[in-house]
mmCIF file of C-alpha atoms in Angstrom:
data_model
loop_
_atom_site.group_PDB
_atom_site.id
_atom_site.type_symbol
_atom_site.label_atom_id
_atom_site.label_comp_id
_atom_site.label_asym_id
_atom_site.label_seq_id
_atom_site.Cartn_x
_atom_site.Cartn_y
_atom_site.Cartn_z
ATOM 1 C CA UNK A 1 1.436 24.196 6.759
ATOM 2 C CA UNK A 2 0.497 22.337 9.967
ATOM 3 C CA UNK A 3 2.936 20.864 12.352
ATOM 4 C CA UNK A 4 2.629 17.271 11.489
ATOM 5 C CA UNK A 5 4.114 18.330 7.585
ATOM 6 C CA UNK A 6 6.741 20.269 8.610
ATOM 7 C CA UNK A 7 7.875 17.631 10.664
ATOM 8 C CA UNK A 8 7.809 15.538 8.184
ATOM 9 C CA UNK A 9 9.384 17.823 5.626
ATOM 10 C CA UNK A 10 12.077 17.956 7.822
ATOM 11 C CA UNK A 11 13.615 14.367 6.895
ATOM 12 C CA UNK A 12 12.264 15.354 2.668
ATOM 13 C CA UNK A 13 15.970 15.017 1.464
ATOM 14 C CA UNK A 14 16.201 11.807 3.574
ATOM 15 C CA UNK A 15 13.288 10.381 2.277
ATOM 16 C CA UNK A 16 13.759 11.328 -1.110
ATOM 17 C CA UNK A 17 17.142 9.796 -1.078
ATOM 18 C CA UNK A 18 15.361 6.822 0.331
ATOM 19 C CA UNK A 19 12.612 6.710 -2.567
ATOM 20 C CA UNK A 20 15.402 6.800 -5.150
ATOM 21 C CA UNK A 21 17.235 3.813 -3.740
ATOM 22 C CA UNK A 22 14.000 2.105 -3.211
ATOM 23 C CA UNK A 23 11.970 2.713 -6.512
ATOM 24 C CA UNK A 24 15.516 1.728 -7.936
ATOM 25 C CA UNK A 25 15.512 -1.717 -5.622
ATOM 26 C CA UNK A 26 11.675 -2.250 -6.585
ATOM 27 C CA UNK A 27 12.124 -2.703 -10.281
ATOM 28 C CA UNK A 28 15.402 -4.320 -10.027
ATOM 29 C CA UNK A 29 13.313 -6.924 -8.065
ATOM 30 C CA UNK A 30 10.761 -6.820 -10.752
ATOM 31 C CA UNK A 31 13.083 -7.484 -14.058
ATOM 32 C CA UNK A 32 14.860 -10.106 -11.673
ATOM 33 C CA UNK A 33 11.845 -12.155 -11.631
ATOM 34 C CA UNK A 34 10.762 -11.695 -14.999
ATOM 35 C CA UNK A 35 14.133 -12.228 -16.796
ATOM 36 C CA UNK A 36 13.776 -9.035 -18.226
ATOM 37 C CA UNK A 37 15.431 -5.275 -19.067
ATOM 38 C CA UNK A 38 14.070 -2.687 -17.369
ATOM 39 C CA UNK A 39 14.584 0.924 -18.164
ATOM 40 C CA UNK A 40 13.947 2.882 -15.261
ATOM 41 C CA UNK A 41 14.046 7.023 -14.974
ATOM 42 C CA UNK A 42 14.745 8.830 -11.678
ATOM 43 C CA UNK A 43 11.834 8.927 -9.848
ATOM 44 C CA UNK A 44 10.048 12.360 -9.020
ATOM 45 C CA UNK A 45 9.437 12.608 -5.041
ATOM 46 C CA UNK A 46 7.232 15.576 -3.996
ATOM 47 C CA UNK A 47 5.412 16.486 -0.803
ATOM 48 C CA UNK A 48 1.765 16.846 -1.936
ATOM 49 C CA UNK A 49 -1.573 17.980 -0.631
ATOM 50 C CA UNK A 50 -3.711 14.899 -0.633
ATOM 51 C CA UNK A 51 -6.736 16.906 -2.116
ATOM 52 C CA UNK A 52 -4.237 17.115 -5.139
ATOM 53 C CA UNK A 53 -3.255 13.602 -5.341
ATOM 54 C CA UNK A 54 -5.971 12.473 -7.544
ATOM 55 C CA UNK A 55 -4.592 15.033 -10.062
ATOM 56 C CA UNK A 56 -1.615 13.491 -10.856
ATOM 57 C CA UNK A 57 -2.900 10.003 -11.439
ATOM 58 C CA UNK A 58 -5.812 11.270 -13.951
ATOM 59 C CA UNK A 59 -8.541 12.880 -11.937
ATOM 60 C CA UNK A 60 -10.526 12.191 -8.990
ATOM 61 C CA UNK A 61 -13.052 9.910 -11.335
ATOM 62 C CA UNK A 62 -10.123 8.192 -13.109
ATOM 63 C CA UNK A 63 -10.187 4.488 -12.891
ATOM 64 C CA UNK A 64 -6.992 3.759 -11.006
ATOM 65 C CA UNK A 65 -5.380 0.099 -9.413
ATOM 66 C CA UNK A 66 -4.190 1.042 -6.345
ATOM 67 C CA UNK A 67 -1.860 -2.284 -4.095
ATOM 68 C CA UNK A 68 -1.788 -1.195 -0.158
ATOM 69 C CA UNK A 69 0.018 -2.449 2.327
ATOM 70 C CA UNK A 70 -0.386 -1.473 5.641
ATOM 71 C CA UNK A 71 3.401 -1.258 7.717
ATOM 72 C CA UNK A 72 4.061 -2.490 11.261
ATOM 73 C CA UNK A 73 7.196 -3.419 13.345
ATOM 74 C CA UNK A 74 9.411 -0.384 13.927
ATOM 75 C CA UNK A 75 7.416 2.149 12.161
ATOM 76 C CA UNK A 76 3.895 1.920 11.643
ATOM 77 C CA UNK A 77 2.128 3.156 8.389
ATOM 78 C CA UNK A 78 0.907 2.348 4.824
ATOM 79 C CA UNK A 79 2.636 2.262 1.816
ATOM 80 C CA UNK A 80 0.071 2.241 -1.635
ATOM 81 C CA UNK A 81 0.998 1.629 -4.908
ATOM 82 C CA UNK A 82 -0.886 2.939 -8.124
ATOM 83 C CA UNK A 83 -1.258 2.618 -11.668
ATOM 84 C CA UNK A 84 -3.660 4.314 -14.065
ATOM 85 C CA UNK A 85 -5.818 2.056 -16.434
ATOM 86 C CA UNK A 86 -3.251 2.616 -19.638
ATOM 87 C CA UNK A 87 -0.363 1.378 -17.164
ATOM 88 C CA UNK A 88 -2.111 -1.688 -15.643
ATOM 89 C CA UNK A 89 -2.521 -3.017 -19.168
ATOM 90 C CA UNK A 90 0.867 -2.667 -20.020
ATOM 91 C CA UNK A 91 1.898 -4.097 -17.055
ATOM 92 C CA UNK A 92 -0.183 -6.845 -17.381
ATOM 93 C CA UNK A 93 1.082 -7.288 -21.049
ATOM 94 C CA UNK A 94 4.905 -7.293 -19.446
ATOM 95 C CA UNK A 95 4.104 -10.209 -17.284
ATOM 96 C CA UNK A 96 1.705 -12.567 -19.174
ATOM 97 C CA UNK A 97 3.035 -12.165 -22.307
ATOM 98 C CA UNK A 98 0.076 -10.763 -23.975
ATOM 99 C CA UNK A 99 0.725 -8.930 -27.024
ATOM 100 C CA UNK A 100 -2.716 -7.076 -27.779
ATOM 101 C CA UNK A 101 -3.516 -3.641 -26.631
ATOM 102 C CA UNK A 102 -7.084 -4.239 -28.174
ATOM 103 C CA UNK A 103 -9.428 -4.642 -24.969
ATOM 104 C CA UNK A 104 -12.915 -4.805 -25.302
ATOM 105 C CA UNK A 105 -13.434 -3.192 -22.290
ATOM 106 C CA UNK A 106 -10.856 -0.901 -20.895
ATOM 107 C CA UNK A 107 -12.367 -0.780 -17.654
ATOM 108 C CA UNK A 108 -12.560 -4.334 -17.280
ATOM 109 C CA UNK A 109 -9.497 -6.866 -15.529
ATOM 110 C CA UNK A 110 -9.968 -10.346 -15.603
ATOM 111 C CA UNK A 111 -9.276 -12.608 -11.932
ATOM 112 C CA UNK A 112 -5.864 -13.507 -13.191
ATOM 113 C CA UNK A 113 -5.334 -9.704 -14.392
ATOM 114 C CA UNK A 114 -6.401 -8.415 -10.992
ATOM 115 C CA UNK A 115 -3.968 -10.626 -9.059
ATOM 116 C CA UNK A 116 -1.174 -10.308 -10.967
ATOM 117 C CA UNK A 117 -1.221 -6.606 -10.210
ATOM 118 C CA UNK A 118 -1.536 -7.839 -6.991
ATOM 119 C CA UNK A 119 1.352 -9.138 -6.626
ATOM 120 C CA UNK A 120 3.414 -6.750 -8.959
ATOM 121 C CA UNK A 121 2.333 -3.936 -6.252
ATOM 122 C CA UNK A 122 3.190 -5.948 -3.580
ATOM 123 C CA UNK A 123 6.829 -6.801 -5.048
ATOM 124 C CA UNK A 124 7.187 -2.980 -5.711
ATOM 125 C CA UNK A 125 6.164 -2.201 -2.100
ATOM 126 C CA UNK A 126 8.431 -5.084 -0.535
ATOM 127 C CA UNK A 127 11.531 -3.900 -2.168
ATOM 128 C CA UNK A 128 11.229 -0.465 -1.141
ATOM 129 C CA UNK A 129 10.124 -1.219 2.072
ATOM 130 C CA UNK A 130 13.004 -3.502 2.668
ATOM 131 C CA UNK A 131 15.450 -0.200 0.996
ATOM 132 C CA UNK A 132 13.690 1.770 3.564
ATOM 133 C CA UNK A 133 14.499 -0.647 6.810
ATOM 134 C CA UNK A 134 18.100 -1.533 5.990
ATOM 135 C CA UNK A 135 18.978 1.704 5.447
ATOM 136 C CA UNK A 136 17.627 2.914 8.587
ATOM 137 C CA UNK A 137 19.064 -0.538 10.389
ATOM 138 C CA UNK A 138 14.944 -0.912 11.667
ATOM 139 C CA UNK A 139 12.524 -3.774 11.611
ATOM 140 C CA UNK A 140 9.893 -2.671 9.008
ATOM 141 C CA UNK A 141 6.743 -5.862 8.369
ATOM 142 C CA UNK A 142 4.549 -5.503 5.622
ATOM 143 C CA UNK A 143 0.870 -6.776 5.833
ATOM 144 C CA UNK A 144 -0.705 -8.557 2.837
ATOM 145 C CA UNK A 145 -1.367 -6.556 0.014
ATOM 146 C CA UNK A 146 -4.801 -5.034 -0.918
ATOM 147 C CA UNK A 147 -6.608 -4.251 -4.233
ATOM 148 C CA UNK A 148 -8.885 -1.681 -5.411
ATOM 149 C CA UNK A 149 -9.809 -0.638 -8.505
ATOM 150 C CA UNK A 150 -11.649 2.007 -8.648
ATOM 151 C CA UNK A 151 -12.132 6.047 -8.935
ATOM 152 C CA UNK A 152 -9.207 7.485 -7.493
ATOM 153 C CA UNK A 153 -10.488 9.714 -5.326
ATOM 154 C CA UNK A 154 -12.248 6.937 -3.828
ATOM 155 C CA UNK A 155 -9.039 4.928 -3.156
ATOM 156 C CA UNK A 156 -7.205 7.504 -2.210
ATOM 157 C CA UNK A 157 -9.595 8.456 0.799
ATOM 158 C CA UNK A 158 -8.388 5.122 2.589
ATOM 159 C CA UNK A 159 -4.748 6.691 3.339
ATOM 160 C CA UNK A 160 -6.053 10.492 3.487
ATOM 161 C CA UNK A 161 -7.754 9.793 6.135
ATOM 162 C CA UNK A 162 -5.232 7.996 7.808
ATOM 163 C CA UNK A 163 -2.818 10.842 7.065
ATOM 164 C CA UNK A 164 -6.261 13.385 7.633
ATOM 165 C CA UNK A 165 -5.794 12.572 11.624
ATOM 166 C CA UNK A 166 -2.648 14.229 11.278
ATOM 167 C CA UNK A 167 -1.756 16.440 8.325
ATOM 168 C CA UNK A 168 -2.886 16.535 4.975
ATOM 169 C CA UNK A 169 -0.050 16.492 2.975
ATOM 170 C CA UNK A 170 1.544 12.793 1.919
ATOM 171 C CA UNK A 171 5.291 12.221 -0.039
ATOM 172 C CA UNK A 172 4.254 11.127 -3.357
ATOM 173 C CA UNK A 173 6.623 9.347 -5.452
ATOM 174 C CA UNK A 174 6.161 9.423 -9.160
ATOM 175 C CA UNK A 175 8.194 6.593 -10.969
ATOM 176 C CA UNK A 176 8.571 5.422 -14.703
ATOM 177 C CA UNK A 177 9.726 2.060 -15.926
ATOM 178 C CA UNK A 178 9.313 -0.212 -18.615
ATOM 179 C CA UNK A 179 10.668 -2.761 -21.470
ATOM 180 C CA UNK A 180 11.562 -1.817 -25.217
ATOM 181 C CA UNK A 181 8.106 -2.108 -25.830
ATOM 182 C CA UNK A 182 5.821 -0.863 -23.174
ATOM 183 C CA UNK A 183 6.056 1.804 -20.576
ATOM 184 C CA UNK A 184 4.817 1.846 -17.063
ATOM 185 C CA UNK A 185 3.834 4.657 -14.812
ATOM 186 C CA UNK A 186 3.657 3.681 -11.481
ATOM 187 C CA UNK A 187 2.916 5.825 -7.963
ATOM 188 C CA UNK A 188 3.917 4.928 -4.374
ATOM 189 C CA UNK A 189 2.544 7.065 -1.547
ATOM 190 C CA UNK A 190 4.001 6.501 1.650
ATOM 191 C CA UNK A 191 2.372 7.515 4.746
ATOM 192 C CA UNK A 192 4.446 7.207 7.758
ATOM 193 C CA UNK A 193 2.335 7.210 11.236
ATOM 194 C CA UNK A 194 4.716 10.285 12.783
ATOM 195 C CA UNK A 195 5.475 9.131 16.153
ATOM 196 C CA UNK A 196 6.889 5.872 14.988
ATOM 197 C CA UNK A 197 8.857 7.618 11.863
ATOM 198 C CA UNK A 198 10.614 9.955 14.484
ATOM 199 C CA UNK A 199 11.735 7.388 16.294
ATOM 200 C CA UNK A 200 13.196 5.650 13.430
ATOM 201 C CA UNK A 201 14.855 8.649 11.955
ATOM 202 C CA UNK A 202 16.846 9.180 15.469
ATOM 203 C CA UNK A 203 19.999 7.867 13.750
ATOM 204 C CA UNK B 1 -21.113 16.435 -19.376
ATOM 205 C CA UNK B 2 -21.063 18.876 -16.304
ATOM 206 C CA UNK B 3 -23.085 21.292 -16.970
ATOM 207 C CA UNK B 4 -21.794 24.878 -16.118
ATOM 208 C CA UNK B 5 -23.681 25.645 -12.732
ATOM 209 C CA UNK B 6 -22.779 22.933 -11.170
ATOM 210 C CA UNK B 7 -20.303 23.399 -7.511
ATOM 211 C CA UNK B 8 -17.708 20.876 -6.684
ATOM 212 C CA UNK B 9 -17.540 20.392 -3.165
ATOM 213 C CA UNK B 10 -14.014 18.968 -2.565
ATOM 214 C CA UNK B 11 -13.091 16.232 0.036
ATOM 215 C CA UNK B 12 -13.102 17.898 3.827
ATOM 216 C CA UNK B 13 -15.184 20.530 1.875
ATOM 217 C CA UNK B 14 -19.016 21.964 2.194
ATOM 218 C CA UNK B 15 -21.194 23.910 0.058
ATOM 219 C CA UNK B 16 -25.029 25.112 -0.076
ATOM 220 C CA UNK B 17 -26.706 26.806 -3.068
ATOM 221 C CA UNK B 18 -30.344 27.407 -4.184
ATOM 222 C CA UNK B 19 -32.565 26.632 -7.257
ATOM 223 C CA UNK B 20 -31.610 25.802 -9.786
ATOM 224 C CA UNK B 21 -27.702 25.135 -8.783
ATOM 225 C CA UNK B 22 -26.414 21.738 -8.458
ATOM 226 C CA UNK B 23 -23.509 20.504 -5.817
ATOM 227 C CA UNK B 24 -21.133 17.149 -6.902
ATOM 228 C CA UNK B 25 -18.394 15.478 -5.137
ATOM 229 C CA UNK B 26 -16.619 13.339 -6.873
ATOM 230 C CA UNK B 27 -15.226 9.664 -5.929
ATOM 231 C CA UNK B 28 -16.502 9.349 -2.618
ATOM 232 C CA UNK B 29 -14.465 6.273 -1.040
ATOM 233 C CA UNK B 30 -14.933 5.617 2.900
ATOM 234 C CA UNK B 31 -15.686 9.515 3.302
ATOM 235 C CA UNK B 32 -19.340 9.624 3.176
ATOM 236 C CA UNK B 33 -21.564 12.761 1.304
ATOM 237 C CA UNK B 34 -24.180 13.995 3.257
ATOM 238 C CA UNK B 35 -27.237 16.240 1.099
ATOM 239 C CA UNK B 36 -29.755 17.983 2.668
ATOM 240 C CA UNK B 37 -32.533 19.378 0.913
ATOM 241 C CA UNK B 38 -35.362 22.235 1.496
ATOM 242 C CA UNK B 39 -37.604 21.202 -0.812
ATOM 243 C CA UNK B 40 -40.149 24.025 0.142
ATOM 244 C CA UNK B 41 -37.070 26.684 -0.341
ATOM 245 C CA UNK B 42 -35.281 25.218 -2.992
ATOM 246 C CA UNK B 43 -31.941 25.185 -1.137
ATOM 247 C CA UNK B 44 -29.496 22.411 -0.972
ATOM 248 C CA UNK B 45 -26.056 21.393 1.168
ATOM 249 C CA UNK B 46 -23.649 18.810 0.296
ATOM 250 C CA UNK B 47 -20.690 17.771 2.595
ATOM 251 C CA UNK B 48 -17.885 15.877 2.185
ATOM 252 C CA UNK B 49 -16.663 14.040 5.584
ATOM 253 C CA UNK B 50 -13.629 12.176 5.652
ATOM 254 C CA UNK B 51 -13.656 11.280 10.004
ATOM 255 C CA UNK B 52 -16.695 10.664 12.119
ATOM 256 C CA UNK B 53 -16.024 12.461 15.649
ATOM 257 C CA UNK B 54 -13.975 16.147 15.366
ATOM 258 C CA UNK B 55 -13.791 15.684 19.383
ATOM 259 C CA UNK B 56 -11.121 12.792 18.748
ATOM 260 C CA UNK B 57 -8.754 14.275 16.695
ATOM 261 C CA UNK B 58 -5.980 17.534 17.324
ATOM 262 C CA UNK B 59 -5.925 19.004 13.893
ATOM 263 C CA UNK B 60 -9.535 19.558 13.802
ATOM 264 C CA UNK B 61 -9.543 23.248 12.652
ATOM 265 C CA UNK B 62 -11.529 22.489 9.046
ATOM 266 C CA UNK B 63 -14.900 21.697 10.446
ATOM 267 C CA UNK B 64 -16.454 19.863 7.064
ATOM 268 C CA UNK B 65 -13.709 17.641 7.965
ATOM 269 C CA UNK B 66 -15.700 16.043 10.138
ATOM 270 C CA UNK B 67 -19.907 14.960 10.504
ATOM 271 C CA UNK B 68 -20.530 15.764 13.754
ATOM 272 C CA UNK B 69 -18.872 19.566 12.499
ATOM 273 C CA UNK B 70 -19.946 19.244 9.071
ATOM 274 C CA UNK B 71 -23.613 19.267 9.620
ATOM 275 C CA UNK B 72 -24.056 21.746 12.544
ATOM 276 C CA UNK B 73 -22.153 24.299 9.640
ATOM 277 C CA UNK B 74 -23.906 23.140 6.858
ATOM 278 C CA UNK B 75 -27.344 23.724 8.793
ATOM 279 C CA UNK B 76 -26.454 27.164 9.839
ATOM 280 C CA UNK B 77 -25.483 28.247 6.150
ATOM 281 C CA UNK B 78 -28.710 26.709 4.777
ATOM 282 C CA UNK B 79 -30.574 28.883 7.510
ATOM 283 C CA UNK B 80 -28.656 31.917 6.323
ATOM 284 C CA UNK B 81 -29.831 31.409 3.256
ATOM 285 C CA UNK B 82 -33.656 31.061 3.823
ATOM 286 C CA UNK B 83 -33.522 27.429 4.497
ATOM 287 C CA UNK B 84 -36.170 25.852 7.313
ATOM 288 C CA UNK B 85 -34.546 22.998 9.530
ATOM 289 C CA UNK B 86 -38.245 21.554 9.955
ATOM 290 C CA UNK B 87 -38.062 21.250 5.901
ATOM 291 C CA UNK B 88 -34.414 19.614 5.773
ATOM 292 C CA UNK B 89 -33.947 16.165 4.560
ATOM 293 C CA UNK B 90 -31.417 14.392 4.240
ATOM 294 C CA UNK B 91 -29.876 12.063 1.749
ATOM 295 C CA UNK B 92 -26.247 10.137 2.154
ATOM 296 C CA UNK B 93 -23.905 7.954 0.147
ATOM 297 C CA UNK B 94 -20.421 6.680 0.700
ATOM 298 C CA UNK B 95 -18.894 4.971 3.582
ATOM 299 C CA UNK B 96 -17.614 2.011 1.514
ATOM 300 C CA UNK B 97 -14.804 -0.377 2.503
ATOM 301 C CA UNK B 98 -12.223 0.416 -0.550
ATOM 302 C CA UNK B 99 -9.764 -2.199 0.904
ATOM 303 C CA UNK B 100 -10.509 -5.568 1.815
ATOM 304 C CA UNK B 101 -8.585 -5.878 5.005
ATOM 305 C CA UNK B 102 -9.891 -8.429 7.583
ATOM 306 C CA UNK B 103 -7.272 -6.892 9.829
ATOM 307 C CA UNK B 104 -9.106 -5.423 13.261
ATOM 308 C CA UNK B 105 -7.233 -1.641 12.775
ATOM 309 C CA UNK B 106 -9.977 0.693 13.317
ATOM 310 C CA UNK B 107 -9.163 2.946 10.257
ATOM 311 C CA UNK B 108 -9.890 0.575 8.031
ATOM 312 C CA UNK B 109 -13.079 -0.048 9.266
ATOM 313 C CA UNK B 110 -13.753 4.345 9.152
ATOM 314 C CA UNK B 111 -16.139 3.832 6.838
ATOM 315 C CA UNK B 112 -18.494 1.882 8.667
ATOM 316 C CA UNK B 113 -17.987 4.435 11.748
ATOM 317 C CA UNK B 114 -18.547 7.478 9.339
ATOM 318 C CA UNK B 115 -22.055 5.642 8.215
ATOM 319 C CA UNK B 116 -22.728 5.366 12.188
ATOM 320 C CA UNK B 117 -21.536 8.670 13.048
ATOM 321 C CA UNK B 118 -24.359 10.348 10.320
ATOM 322 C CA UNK B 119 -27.340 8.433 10.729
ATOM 323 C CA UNK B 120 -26.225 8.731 14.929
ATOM 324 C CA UNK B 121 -26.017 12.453 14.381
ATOM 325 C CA UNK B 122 -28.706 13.171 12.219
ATOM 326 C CA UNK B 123 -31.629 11.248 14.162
ATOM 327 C CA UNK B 124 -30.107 13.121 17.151
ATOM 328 C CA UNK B 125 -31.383 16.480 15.421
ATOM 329 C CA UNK B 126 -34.468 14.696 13.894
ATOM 330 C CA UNK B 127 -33.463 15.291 10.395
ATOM 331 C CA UNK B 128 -35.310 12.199 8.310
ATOM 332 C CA UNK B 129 -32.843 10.240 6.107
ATOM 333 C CA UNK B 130 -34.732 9.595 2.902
ATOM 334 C CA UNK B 131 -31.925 7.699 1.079
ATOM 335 C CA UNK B 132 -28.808 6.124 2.424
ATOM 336 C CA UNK B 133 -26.744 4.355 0.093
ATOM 337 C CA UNK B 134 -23.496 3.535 2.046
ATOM 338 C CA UNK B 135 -21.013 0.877 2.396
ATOM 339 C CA UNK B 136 -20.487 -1.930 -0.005
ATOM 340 C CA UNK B 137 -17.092 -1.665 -1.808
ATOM 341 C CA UNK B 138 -17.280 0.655 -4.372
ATOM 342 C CA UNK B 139 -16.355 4.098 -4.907
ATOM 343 C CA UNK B 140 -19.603 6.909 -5.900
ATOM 344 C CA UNK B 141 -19.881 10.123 -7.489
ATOM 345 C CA UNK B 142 -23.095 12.481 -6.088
ATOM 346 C CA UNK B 143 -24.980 15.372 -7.719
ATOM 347 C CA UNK B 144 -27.252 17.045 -5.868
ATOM 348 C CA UNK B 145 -30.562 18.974 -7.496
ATOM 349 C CA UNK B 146 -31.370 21.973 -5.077
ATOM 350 C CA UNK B 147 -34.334 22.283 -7.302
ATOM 351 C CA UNK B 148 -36.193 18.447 -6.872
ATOM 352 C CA UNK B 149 -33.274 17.181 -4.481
ATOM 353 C CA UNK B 150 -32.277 14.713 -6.595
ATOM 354 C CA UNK B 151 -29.180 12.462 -5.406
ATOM 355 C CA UNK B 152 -27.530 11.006 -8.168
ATOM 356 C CA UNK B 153 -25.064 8.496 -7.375
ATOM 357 C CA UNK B 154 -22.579 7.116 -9.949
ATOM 358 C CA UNK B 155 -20.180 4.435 -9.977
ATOM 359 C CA UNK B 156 -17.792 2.551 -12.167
ATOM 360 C CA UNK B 157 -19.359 -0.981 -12.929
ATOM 361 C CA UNK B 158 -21.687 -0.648 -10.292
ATOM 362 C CA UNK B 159 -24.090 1.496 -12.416
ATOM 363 C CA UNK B 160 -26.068 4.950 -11.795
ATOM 364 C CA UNK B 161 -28.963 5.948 -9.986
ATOM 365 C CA UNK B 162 -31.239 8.174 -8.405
ATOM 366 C CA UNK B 163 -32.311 8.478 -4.857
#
């Protein structure tokens, strides 16, 4: 384990606490908006290697649609977002109303798709985000969000090696939501740059 | 699909092999994969970088971390295993922007300083890049052919080819 991830480990029950509260917050936000019931499970929070990370959402070749959002003010750091291909259409059917699961192309998201999930990630992110800085009483600006779609792997190189300067594990939060009829399951990773995250966490 | 002789070289990670083995690395994003090829030998090397410069960064102890520590390692194994440097070629892919940030922080820009830091390095040692299919915005698969050295890159939407 290198120095950066024990450091980091250090505030796990803090953050995890913190990823509860803030996945929690996140879809609160999103059935707010949409008028809707949410069901929600407790989210899973795990330190994880990052060479492992594409494991979890399908495989390093798996077609995932990843929102980041790149943190400034008090702490610095980025904050991404993911859904496999099954989820994003279910998502998508959640908030335009579609009722078809027949696409002709699974690997295929129209302009209106695309930004949707957009802006689903980037409501996700906000709200636990904004969990994150009132509970730590800091000043916490998110940047506008960012979409890929594309292998994982490939996505998931932009914040390993932004984490790779440092350590090479990242806390991975695993989350499941949904209505009656479709379920969603969504993945934040949250990579805090370490100096600033200390100096948050002096409480 | 993958056929059973084929090595997966992980990210940060670096393997050679000979005739008739085959390296991959899968999803390449703004890490780039560097191939080299003996094609009088037979004898191939595929790296995964993920950060140009290993001189820049503390926690630099995994050396295919990094290009400028990558290829000096991957040439030596090559030579261990019969490989010529005056026969190695060299074939990359990756490097791509994944995000679309117009924002000026250097890390999301690493992918145009990886591309830099390999063609910098490898015209340094004289090692002729025969394909180089970086940046762009797409994620790529590689398999490399240490028989023919054959770079096939993949990609989702963005079709499959070889260099």
């Amino acid at each position: 384990m290198s120095n950066e991830s024990s450091r980091l480990e250090v505030h796990f029950d803090t953050l995890k606490e913190i990823s509860n509260i803030g996945t929690g917050h996140a879809v609160t936000a999103l059935s707010q908006l949409l008028q809707r019931n949410f069901r929600m499970s407790v989210p899973t929070v795990n330190f994880v290697e990052f060479k492992d990370v594409a494991n979890f959402v399908g495989g390093p070749e798996a077609l995932i649609l990843a929102v980041l959002v790149n943190i400034s003010g008090d702490m610095n750091g980025i904050v991404m977002f993911m859904v496999k291909q099954d989820s994003a259409h279910n998502l998508i059917n959640i908030l335009l109303g579609s009722t078809t699961n027949a696409y002709e192309d699974e690997n295929s998201f129209s302009e209106l798709e695309l930004s949707t999930l957009t802006e689903v990630g980037n409501i996700l992110v906000s709200s636990y985000l904004g969990s994150l800085a009132a509970m730590i009483n800091k000043k916490i600006v998110p940047s506008v969000p960012q979409l890929a779609a594309d292998m994982a792997n490939a996505v998931l190189s932009v914040p390993a090696i932004e984490f790779g300067r440092v350590a090479d594990k990242a806390l991975f939060i695993e989350s499941l939501f949904g209505t009656e009829e479709e379920n969603v399951k969504g993945y934040f990773i949250f990579v805090p740059e370490m100096e600033s995250f200390e100096r948050s966490f002096k409480f | 699909m993958m056929s059973s002789k084929m090595i997966i070289v992980g990210m940060a990670d670096l393997n050679v092999c000979k005739s008739p083995g085959v390296l991959t690395t899968l999803g390449l994003g703004s890490c780039i994969g560097i191939a080299f090829h003996d094609n009088v030998h037979k004898i191939a090397g595929l790296a995964h970088i993920m950060l140009p410069d290993s001189k820049q960064i503390q926690n630099n102890s995994n050396v295919a971390k990094f290009a400028d520590t990558a290829i000096v390692k991957m040439l030596q194994d090559m030579g261990r295993m019969g490989a010529q440097r005056q026969n190695i070629r060299a074939k990359i892919a990756g490097g791509a922007q994944m995000f679309a940030f117009t924002s000026t922080s250097p890390s999301m820009r690493i992918g145009d300083r990886n591309i830099e830091a390999c063609v910098n390095i490898l015209n340094m040692l004289r090692i002729p890049i025969l394909a180089n299919e970086t940046g762009k915005t797409y994620g790529r698969t590689v398999e490399l052919y240490a028989d023919t050295g054959d770079f096939i890159i993949k990609t989702i939407g963005h079709g499959t080819f070889t260099v």
